mmCIF file of C-alpha atoms in Angstrom:
data_model
loop_
_atom_site.group_PDB
_atom_site.id
_atom_site.type_symbol
_atom_site.label_atom_id
_atom_site.label_comp_id
_atom_site.label_asym_id
_atom_site.label_seq_id
_atom_site.Cartn_x
_atom_site.Cartn_y
_atom_site.Cartn_z
ATOM 1 C CA MET Z 195 16.069 2.962 -6.187
ATOM 2 C CA THR Z 196 18.322 5.011 -8.131
ATOM 3 C CA GLY Z 197 18.039 8.203 -6.198
ATOM 4 C CA GLY Z 198 15.600 11.023 -5.760
ATOM 5 C CA SER Z 199 12.082 10.509 -5.236
ATOM 6 C CA THR Z 200 11.124 6.567 -4.991
ATOM 7 C CA TRP Z 201 8.616 5.437 -7.372
ATOM 8 C CA GLY Z 202 6.401 2.451 -6.591
ATOM 9 C CA ILE Z 203 3.520 0.828 -8.058
ATOM 10 C CA GLU Z 204 0.420 -1.461 -6.658
ATOM 11 C CA LEU Z 205 -0.149 -4.542 -9.084
ATOM 12 C CA THR Z 206 -3.613 -5.953 -7.927
ATOM 13 C CA PRO Z 207 -3.827 -9.638 -8.888
ATOM 14 C CA GLU Z 208 -7.400 -9.763 -10.026
ATOM 15 C CA HIS Z 209 -5.450 -10.778 -13.110
ATOM 16 C CA PRO Z 210 -3.690 -13.972 -13.584
ATOM 17 C CA ALA Z 211 -0.050 -13.836 -12.115
ATOM 18 C CA ASP Z 212 1.577 -14.221 -15.163
ATOM 19 C CA ARG Z 213 0.071 -11.021 -16.458
ATOM 20 C CA ILE Z 214 0.890 -9.443 -13.207
ATOM 21 C CA ALA Z 215 4.720 -10.626 -13.787
ATOM 22 C CA SER Z 216 4.775 -9.108 -17.041
ATOM 23 C CA LEU Z 217 3.311 -5.736 -16.065
ATOM 24 C CA ALA Z 218 5.906 -5.640 -13.341
ATOM 25 C CA ALA Z 219 8.590 -6.323 -15.757
ATOM 26 C CA GLN Z 220 6.824 -3.356 -17.697
ATOM 27 C CA ALA Z 221 7.096 -1.107 -14.803
ATOM 28 C CA GLU Z 222 10.844 -1.723 -13.891
ATOM 29 C CA GLU Z 223 11.719 -0.859 -17.314
ATOM 30 C CA SER Z 224 9.649 2.241 -17.039
ATOM 31 C CA GLY Z 225 11.571 3.188 -14.049
ATOM 32 C CA PHE Z 226 9.699 1.950 -10.858
ATOM 33 C CA ASP Z 227 11.688 1.318 -7.516
ATOM 34 C CA ILE Z 228 9.131 -0.979 -6.066
ATOM 35 C CA ALA Z 229 6.101 -3.305 -6.853
ATOM 36 C CA PHE Z 230 3.604 -4.093 -4.224
ATOM 37 C CA THR Z 231 0.813 -6.680 -4.853
ATOM 38 C CA SER Z 232 -2.182 -6.155 -3.017
ATOM 39 C CA SER Z 233 -4.083 -8.651 -0.510
ATOM 40 C CA HIS Z 234 -7.754 -9.345 -0.674
ATOM 41 C CA TYR Z 235 -9.036 -12.732 0.174
ATOM 42 C CA PHE Z 236 -10.889 -12.456 -3.471
ATOM 43 C CA ASN Z 237 -8.354 -12.165 -5.431
ATOM 44 C CA ARG Z 238 -5.282 -14.196 -6.333
ATOM 45 C CA ASP Z 239 -2.440 -14.947 -3.791
ATOM 46 C CA PRO Z 240 -0.030 -12.146 -3.245
ATOM 47 C CA PHE Z 241 2.839 -14.218 -2.370
ATOM 48 C CA VAL Z 242 2.621 -16.399 -5.207
ATOM 49 C CA THR Z 243 2.352 -13.452 -7.362
ATOM 50 C CA CYS Z 244 5.273 -12.096 -5.669
ATOM 51 C CA SER Z 245 7.392 -15.253 -6.598
ATOM 52 C CA LYS Z 246 6.291 -14.873 -10.502
ATOM 53 C CA ILE Z 247 7.507 -11.180 -10.423
ATOM 54 C CA ALA Z 248 10.703 -12.348 -8.825
ATOM 55 C CA ALA Z 249 11.182 -14.743 -11.664
ATOM 56 C CA SER Z 250 10.194 -11.963 -14.556
ATOM 57 C CA THR Z 251 12.021 -9.091 -13.058
ATOM 58 C CA ASP Z 252 15.742 -8.040 -12.105
ATOM 59 C CA GLU Z 253 16.129 -5.121 -9.883
ATOM 60 C CA ILE Z 254 12.741 -3.931 -8.859
ATOM 61 C CA ARG Z 255 11.766 -4.474 -5.010
ATOM 62 C CA ILE Z 256 8.964 -6.708 -4.483
ATOM 63 C CA GLY Z 257 6.679 -7.326 -1.738
ATOM 64 C CA PRO Z 258 2.977 -7.774 -0.487
ATOM 65 C CA GLY Z 259 1.218 -3.951 -0.026
ATOM 66 C CA VAL Z 260 -0.496 -4.576 2.155
ATOM 67 C CA VAL Z 261 -1.019 -8.146 3.757
ATOM 68 C CA ASN Z 262 -2.912 -7.902 7.317
ATOM 69 C CA PRO Z 263 -1.911 -10.122 10.659
ATOM 70 C CA TYR Z 264 -5.593 -11.378 10.909
ATOM 71 C CA GLU Z 265 -6.167 -13.809 7.946
ATOM 72 C CA THR Z 266 -2.542 -15.028 8.230
ATOM 73 C CA HIS Z 267 -0.641 -15.765 11.526
ATOM 74 C CA PRO Z 268 1.983 -13.303 11.480
ATOM 75 C CA ALA Z 269 4.942 -15.898 12.011
ATOM 76 C CA ARG Z 270 3.563 -17.661 8.638
ATOM 77 C CA LEU Z 271 3.592 -14.075 7.302
ATOM 78 C CA ALA Z 272 7.082 -13.621 8.195
ATOM 79 C CA ALA Z 273 8.216 -17.073 6.511
ATOM 80 C CA GLN Z 274 6.492 -15.989 3.348
ATOM 81 C CA VAL Z 275 8.248 -12.848 3.100
ATOM 82 C CA ALA Z 276 11.485 -14.379 3.573
ATOM 83 C CA THR Z 277 10.693 -16.954 0.830
ATOM 84 C CA ILE Z 278 9.920 -14.051 -1.519
ATOM 85 C CA ASP Z 279 13.238 -12.492 -0.349
ATOM 86 C CA GLU Z 280 15.124 -15.631 -0.977
ATOM 87 C CA GLY Z 281 13.396 -16.050 -4.744
ATOM 88 C CA SER Z 282 14.514 -12.307 -5.762
ATOM 89 C CA ASP Z 283 18.049 -12.302 -4.321
ATOM 90 C CA GLY Z 284 17.184 -10.074 -1.502
ATOM 91 C CA ARG Z 285 14.676 -7.482 -2.983
ATOM 92 C CA ALA Z 286 11.681 -8.417 -0.630
ATOM 93 C CA VAL Z 287 9.829 -5.332 1.260
ATOM 94 C CA PHE Z 288 7.248 -6.036 3.808
ATOM 95 C CA GLY Z 289 3.836 -4.019 3.323
ATOM 96 C CA ILE Z 290 1.719 -4.560 6.181
ATOM 97 C CA GLY Z 291 -1.358 -3.065 7.879
ATOM 98 C CA ALA Z 292 -4.322 -3.672 9.464
ATOM 99 C CA GLY Z 293 -6.530 -4.438 6.806
ATOM 100 C CA ASP Z 294 -9.575 -3.454 5.007
ATOM 101 C CA ARG Z 295 -12.501 -3.625 7.549
ATOM 102 C CA SER Z 296 -15.111 -4.553 5.360
ATOM 103 C CA SER Z 297 -13.297 -7.565 3.658
ATOM 104 C CA LEU Z 298 -12.470 -8.754 7.089
ATOM 105 C CA SER Z 299 -15.985 -8.433 7.871
ATOM 106 C CA ASN Z 300 -16.579 -10.556 5.099
ATOM 107 C CA LEU Z 301 -14.738 -13.277 6.635
ATOM 108 C CA GLY Z 302 -16.143 -13.043 10.030
ATOM 109 C CA ILE Z 303 -13.020 -11.518 11.350
ATOM 110 C CA GLU Z 304 -12.833 -8.855 14.277
ATOM 111 C CA ARG Z 305 -10.189 -6.267 13.519
ATOM 112 C CA ASP Z 306 -9.066 -6.293 17.241
ATOM 113 C CA ARG Z 307 -6.238 -3.847 18.585
ATOM 114 C CA PRO Z 308 -5.138 -2.889 14.995
ATOM 115 C CA LEU Z 309 -2.281 -0.721 15.992
ATOM 116 C CA ARG Z 310 -0.831 -3.225 18.457
ATOM 117 C CA ARG Z 311 -1.268 -6.179 16.271
ATOM 118 C CA VAL Z 312 0.661 -4.562 13.456
ATOM 119 C CA LEU Z 313 3.555 -3.498 15.532
ATOM 120 C CA GLU Z 314 3.802 -7.076 17.444
ATOM 121 C CA THR Z 315 3.640 -8.725 13.695
ATOM 122 C CA PHE Z 316 6.612 -6.929 12.174
ATOM 123 C CA ASP Z 317 8.642 -6.786 15.461
ATOM 124 C CA VAL Z 318 8.385 -10.666 15.616
ATOM 125 C CA ALA Z 319 8.998 -10.897 12.139
ATOM 126 C CA ARG Z 320 12.326 -8.969 12.569
ATOM 127 C CA GLU Z 321 13.297 -11.438 15.251
ATOM 128 C CA LEU Z 322 12.527 -14.270 12.839
ATOM 129 C CA TRP Z 323 14.445 -12.958 9.940
ATOM 130 C CA ALA Z 324 17.431 -12.454 12.170
ATOM 131 C CA GLY Z 325 17.601 -16.187 12.953
ATOM 132 C CA GLU Z 326 16.107 -16.145 16.435
ATOM 133 C CA THR Z 327 13.589 -18.344 18.214
ATOM 134 C CA VAL Z 328 10.601 -16.226 19.427
ATOM 135 C CA THR Z 329 8.128 -16.685 22.081
ATOM 136 C CA HIS Z 330 5.501 -13.993 22.060
ATOM 137 C CA GLU Z 331 2.368 -13.763 24.019
ATOM 138 C CA GLY Z 332 0.017 -10.335 22.879
ATOM 139 C CA THR Z 333 -2.524 -10.058 20.241
ATOM 140 C CA PHE Z 334 -1.088 -13.205 19.296
ATOM 141 C CA THR Z 335 0.744 -16.307 20.312
ATOM 142 C CA ALA Z 336 4.002 -17.882 18.922
ATOM 143 C CA ARG Z 337 5.749 -20.138 21.199
ATOM 144 C CA ASP Z 338 9.498 -21.456 20.317
ATOM 145 C CA ALA Z 339 8.855 -20.351 16.785
ATOM 146 C CA SER Z 340 11.832 -20.027 14.267
ATOM 147 C CA LEU Z 341 12.176 -20.270 10.400
ATOM 148 C CA ASN Z 342 13.865 -23.095 8.409
ATOM 149 C CA LEU Z 343 15.557 -20.336 6.105
ATOM 150 C CA GLU Z 344 17.944 -17.575 5.753
ATOM 151 C CA SER Z 345 16.783 -14.803 3.772
ATOM 152 C CA PRO Z 346 19.919 -12.910 1.941
ATOM 153 C CA SER Z 347 19.005 -9.696 3.417
ATOM 154 C CA GLU Z 348 20.348 -8.412 6.793
ATOM 155 C CA THR Z 349 17.002 -6.744 7.025
ATOM 156 C CA ILE Z 350 14.032 -6.503 5.039
ATOM 157 C CA PRO Z 351 12.222 -3.137 4.929
ATOM 158 C CA VAL Z 352 9.047 -3.059 6.723
ATOM 159 C CA TYR Z 353 6.547 -0.379 5.289
ATOM 160 C CA VAL Z 354 3.339 0.081 7.249
ATOM 161 C CA GLY Z 355 0.058 0.943 5.268
ATOM 162 C CA ALA Z 356 -1.278 3.818 7.428
ATOM 163 C CA GLN Z 357 -4.091 6.172 7.384
ATOM 164 C CA GLY Z 358 -4.928 7.376 10.835
ATOM 165 C CA PRO Z 359 -3.177 9.273 13.591
ATOM 166 C CA HIS Z 360 -1.707 6.501 15.686
ATOM 167 C CA MET Z 361 -0.890 4.217 12.792
ATOM 168 C CA LEU Z 362 1.297 6.812 11.298
ATOM 169 C CA ARG Z 363 2.846 7.792 14.380
ATOM 170 C CA MET Z 364 3.590 4.056 15.003
ATOM 171 C CA SER Z 365 4.886 3.661 11.921
ATOM 172 C CA ALA Z 366 7.494 6.633 11.990
ATOM 173 C CA LYS Z 367 8.583 5.738 15.159
ATOM 174 C CA HIS Z 368 9.455 1.828 14.548
ATOM 175 C CA ALA Z 369 9.118 1.008 10.690
ATOM 176 C CA ASP Z 370 11.250 1.867 7.804
ATOM 177 C CA GLY Z 371 8.724 3.284 6.005
ATOM 178 C CA VAL Z 372 4.857 4.093 5.697
ATOM 179 C CA LEU Z 373 2.661 3.875 2.920
ATOM 180 C CA ILE Z 374 0.104 6.642 3.581
ATOM 181 C CA ASN Z 375 -3.441 5.468 2.365
ATOM 182 C CA ALA Z 376 -4.153 9.028 0.686
ATOM 183 C CA ALA Z 377 -4.177 10.623 -3.062
ATOM 184 C CA HIS Z 378 -5.094 14.270 -1.852
ATOM 185 C CA PRO Z 379 -2.776 17.007 -0.742
ATOM 186 C CA THR Z 380 -4.735 17.697 1.871
ATOM 187 C CA ASP Z 381 -4.697 14.291 3.391
ATOM 188 C CA LEU Z 382 -0.743 14.072 2.702
ATOM 189 C CA GLU Z 383 0.131 17.605 4.589
ATOM 190 C CA TRP Z 384 -1.924 16.532 7.722
ATOM 191 C CA ALA Z 385 -0.580 12.847 7.391
ATOM 192 C CA SER Z 386 3.035 14.331 7.275
ATOM 193 C CA GLU Z 387 2.260 16.147 10.547
ATOM 194 C CA GLN Z 388 1.552 12.916 12.298
ATOM 195 C CA VAL Z 389 4.879 11.408 11.041
ATOM 196 C CA GLU Z 390 6.790 14.108 11.984
ATOM 197 C CA ARG Z 391 5.445 13.477 15.362
ATOM 198 C CA GLY Z 392 6.349 10.087 15.236
ATOM 199 C CA LEU Z 393 9.895 10.708 13.936
ATOM 200 C CA ALA Z 394 10.881 12.953 16.915
ATOM 201 C CA ASP Z 395 10.345 9.576 19.086
ATOM 202 C CA ARG Z 396 12.312 7.415 16.492
ATOM 203 C CA PRO Z 397 15.263 5.593 18.212
ATOM 204 C CA ASP Z 398 18.517 6.734 16.684
ATOM 205 C CA ASP Z 399 19.525 3.176 15.629
ATOM 206 C CA ARG Z 400 16.239 2.591 13.573
ATOM 207 C CA GLY Z 401 17.766 4.198 10.610
ATOM 208 C CA SER Z 402 16.319 6.095 7.694
ATOM 209 C CA PHE Z 403 12.520 6.019 7.218
ATOM 210 C CA GLU Z 404 10.944 6.707 3.946
ATOM 211 C CA SER Z 405 7.354 8.237 3.584
ATOM 212 C CA LEU Z 406 5.315 7.322 0.511
ATOM 213 C CA ALA Z 407 1.822 8.423 -0.785
ATOM 214 C CA PHE Z 408 0.004 5.151 -1.808
ATOM 215 C CA ALA Z 409 -2.304 6.855 -3.877
ATOM 216 C CA SER Z 410 -4.929 5.364 -5.947
ATOM 217 C CA THR Z 411 -4.553 6.618 -9.633
ATOM 218 C CA SER Z 412 -6.521 6.274 -12.886
ATOM 219 C CA VAL Z 413 -4.583 7.695 -15.820
ATOM 220 C CA ALA Z 414 -5.877 7.482 -19.624
ATOM 221 C CA ALA Z 415 -6.001 9.740 -22.553
ATOM 222 C CA ASP Z 416 -9.685 10.643 -21.733
ATOM 223 C CA GLU Z 417 -10.320 12.278 -18.274
ATOM 224 C CA GLU Z 418 -13.724 10.601 -17.738
ATOM 225 C CA THR Z 419 -12.971 7.306 -18.910
ATOM 226 C CA ALA Z 420 -10.224 7.423 -16.038
ATOM 227 C CA ARG Z 421 -12.607 8.710 -13.540
ATOM 228 C CA GLU Z 422 -14.894 5.792 -14.206
ATOM 229 C CA ALA Z 423 -12.321 3.492 -13.864
ATOM 230 C CA ALA Z 424 -11.609 4.850 -10.584
ATOM 231 C CA ARG Z 425 -14.850 3.925 -8.899
ATOM 232 C CA PRO Z 426 -13.729 0.200 -7.719
ATOM 233 C CA PRO Z 427 -10.611 1.702 -5.519
ATOM 234 C CA VAL Z 428 -12.660 4.425 -4.226
ATOM 235 C CA ALA Z 429 -15.390 2.475 -3.076
ATOM 236 C CA PHE Z 430 -13.155 0.291 -0.836
ATOM 237 C CA ILE Z 431 -11.553 3.875 0.437
ATOM 238 C CA VAL Z 432 -14.647 5.303 1.123
ATOM 239 C CA GLY Z 433 -15.775 2.020 3.084
ATOM 240 C CA GLY Z 434 -12.671 2.317 5.518
ATOM 241 C CA ALA Z 435 -12.275 6.030 5.565
ATOM 242 C CA ALA Z 436 -12.716 7.519 9.194
ATOM 243 C CA GLU Z 437 -15.271 9.922 9.759
ATOM 244 C CA PRO Z 438 -12.616 12.876 10.160
ATOM 245 C CA VAL Z 439 -11.506 12.186 6.964
ATOM 246 C CA LEU Z 440 -14.673 12.297 5.208
ATOM 247 C CA GLU Z 441 -15.383 15.452 7.094
ATOM 248 C CA ARG Z 442 -12.142 16.936 5.508
ATOM 249 C CA HIS Z 443 -13.502 16.720 2.188
ATOM 250 C CA ASP Z 444 -17.186 17.415 2.749
ATOM 251 C CA VAL Z 445 -18.038 13.796 1.646
ATOM 252 C CA ASP Z 446 -21.679 13.414 2.737
ATOM 253 C CA PRO Z 447 -21.356 10.359 5.540
ATOM 254 C CA ASP Z 448 -24.935 9.179 4.485
ATOM 255 C CA ALA Z 449 -23.460 8.453 0.791
ATOM 256 C CA ALA Z 450 -20.139 6.796 2.579
ATOM 257 C CA SER Z 451 -22.164 4.684 4.712
ATOM 258 C CA ALA Z 452 -24.397 3.277 1.800
ATOM 259 C CA VAL Z 453 -21.091 2.546 -0.039
ATOM 260 C CA SER Z 454 -19.525 0.816 2.873
ATOM 261 C CA GLU Z 455 -23.015 -1.221 3.594
ATOM 262 C CA ALA Z 456 -23.142 -2.323 0.282
ATOM 263 C CA LEU Z 457 -19.576 -3.467 0.547
ATOM 264 C CA GLU Z 458 -20.096 -5.382 3.524
ATOM 265 C CA ARG Z 459 -23.098 -7.259 2.168
ATOM 266 C CA GLY Z 460 -20.963 -8.095 -0.603
ATOM 267 C CA ASP Z 461 -22.851 -5.896 -3.342
ATOM 268 C CA LEU Z 462 -20.101 -4.592 -5.042
ATOM 269 C CA THR Z 463 -22.054 -3.273 -8.320
ATOM 270 C CA ASP Z 464 -24.049 -1.257 -5.830
ATOM 271 C CA ALA Z 465 -21.077 -0.198 -3.923
ATOM 272 C CA PHE Z 466 -19.347 1.148 -7.057
ATOM 273 C CA GLY Z 467 -22.373 2.633 -8.462
ATOM 274 C CA ARG Z 468 -22.809 4.634 -5.418
ATOM 275 C CA VAL Z 469 -19.557 6.491 -5.693
ATOM 276 C CA THR Z 470 -19.780 10.289 -6.439
ATOM 277 C CA PRO Z 471 -17.555 12.710 -8.331
ATOM 278 C CA GLU Z 472 -16.924 14.437 -4.907
ATOM 279 C CA MET Z 473 -15.291 10.969 -3.683
ATOM 280 C CA ILE Z 474 -13.235 10.452 -6.621
ATOM 281 C CA ASP Z 475 -11.770 14.042 -6.384
ATOM 282 C CA ALA Z 476 -10.915 13.197 -2.659
ATOM 283 C CA PHE Z 477 -9.483 9.677 -2.807
ATOM 284 C CA CYS Z 478 -8.078 9.281 -6.250
ATOM 285 C CA ILE Z 479 -5.518 10.948 -8.702
ATOM 286 C CA ALA Z 480 -7.720 10.504 -11.691
ATOM 287 C CA GLY Z 481 -7.310 11.950 -15.307
ATOM 288 C CA THR Z 482 -5.178 12.750 -18.026
ATOM 289 C CA THR Z 483 -1.521 12.283 -17.918
ATOM 290 C CA GLU Z 484 -1.450 16.100 -17.628
ATOM 291 C CA THR Z 485 -3.820 16.429 -14.698
ATOM 292 C CA VAL Z 486 -1.937 13.410 -12.826
ATOM 293 C CA VAL Z 487 1.382 15.294 -13.227
ATOM 294 C CA ASP Z 488 -0.180 18.247 -11.311
ATOM 295 C CA ARG Z 489 -1.267 16.037 -8.536
ATOM 296 C CA PHE Z 490 1.968 14.103 -8.287
ATOM 297 C CA GLU Z 491 3.507 17.539 -7.970
ATOM 298 C CA ALA Z 492 1.589 18.485 -5.135
ATOM 299 C CA ALA Z 493 1.662 14.912 -3.481
ATOM 300 C CA LEU Z 494 5.187 15.171 -3.651
ATOM 301 C CA GLU Z 495 5.429 18.455 -1.546
ATOM 302 C CA HIS Z 496 4.641 16.526 1.365
ATOM 303 C CA VAL Z 497 6.288 12.816 0.874
ATOM 304 C CA ASP Z 498 9.425 10.990 -0.207
ATOM 305 C CA GLY Z 499 7.723 9.242 -3.241
ATOM 306 C CA VAL Z 500 4.606 8.091 -4.859
ATOM 307 C CA VAL Z 501 2.990 4.414 -5.228
ATOM 308 C CA VAL Z 502 0.905 4.758 -8.141
ATOM 309 C CA GLY Z 503 -2.298 2.564 -6.625
ATOM 310 C CA SER Z 504 -5.302 0.575 -8.032
ATOM 311 C CA PRO Z 505 -6.941 0.877 -10.455
ATOM 312 C CA LEU Z 506 -3.849 2.507 -12.515
ATOM 313 C CA GLY Z 507 -6.355 3.052 -15.229
ATOM 314 C CA PRO Z 508 -8.462 1.665 -17.837
ATOM 315 C CA ASP Z 509 -5.879 0.091 -19.826
ATOM 316 C CA LEU Z 510 -2.890 -1.157 -17.437
ATOM 317 C CA GLU Z 511 -0.213 -1.228 -20.081
ATOM 318 C CA ASP Z 512 -1.034 2.093 -20.842
ATOM 319 C CA ALA Z 513 -1.485 3.608 -17.455
ATOM 320 C CA ILE Z 514 1.788 2.338 -16.474
ATOM 321 C CA GLU Z 515 3.642 4.402 -19.312
ATOM 322 C CA ARG Z 516 1.573 7.410 -18.442
ATOM 323 C CA SER Z 517 2.089 6.902 -15.003
ATOM 324 C CA SER Z 518 6.117 6.753 -15.445
ATOM 325 C CA GLU Z 519 6.024 9.797 -17.583
ATOM 326 C CA ALA Z 520 3.918 11.560 -15.172
ATOM 327 C CA LEU Z 521 6.329 10.815 -12.362
ATOM 328 C CA ARG Z 522 9.339 11.533 -14.632
ATOM 329 C CA THR Z 523 7.827 15.297 -15.313
ATOM 330 C CA ALA Z 524 6.667 15.758 -11.914
ATOM 331 C CA THR Z 525 10.176 14.702 -10.513
ATOM 332 C CA GLY Z 526 12.536 15.984 -12.752
ATOM 333 C CA ASP Z 527 14.108 12.768 -12.861
ATOM 334 C CA GLU Z 528 15.788 12.177 -16.330
ATOM 335 C CA ARG Z 529 17.718 9.175 -15.246
ATOM 336 C CA ARG Z 530 14.663 6.994 -15.890
ATOM 337 C CA THR Z 531 14.871 7.454 -19.446
ATOM 338 C CA ASP Z 532 17.802 5.334 -19.999
#
């Protein structure tokens, strides 16, 4: 990070890893600080993709954003992140969250005790990264587990993907950062209040904490083209949204249920088609560069930085340039132009 607000970007490996690595290199050149690679079972592997990004970049921080501790054992996740840290000369970050409920349901996985599972996962990961041998009995079991590698970083930053009040507070109390799954200023203001409550209980030795809006973004020269491209990620956000979040934006609960049900039966075309304009307004920053500038400025009233989340836009390379331009304008960060 060069100072000021953090700029992050989510790169979804629905494209070959080489292309994602090229996009990450473009993002680095455009001034982004962190590249998160999203993780869904139906896309390419996030850690293979992170390795490709590491080989194609020099400074940008790299990590999964976010993996869940259900599909993969937490000790294995710790080893995978440490491998990325080793391969990137200490640039890894660990984006960890409870996972998408509908995607886990497709795999027959129950998302049991998510807050405790996430906390235990990164607690154990920190011990493993420190070279300790770990025995753990909780939401998962590890007996005499250790890693056969030493990552170059003394500590690897942990960012927790969060939306609900308890996960937000836990993140602020225990993690290095939070990725707030929200794009609307109303949600970010509410989330920042939860983060503040968690920070009040944060031990002094935990160090600094960073709050980032992990905001679905779709930017293009044409407003309607940008909004149309927002349908897929908005469908997944709606599918996992809690009832109070839907109520906050007056989203029809029956319409939201129809999206969620379509996702759970794997009918993505139907799910995306059921996304309403109101859902896009609530859960995505979508429009022209000028529209996105205004929304980024509103978001930054409540957070320390923005992660430009999927889909980015209908043209990925163009969207990276437009997003960086919008962030530069919203933050007044002229250092990104050199």
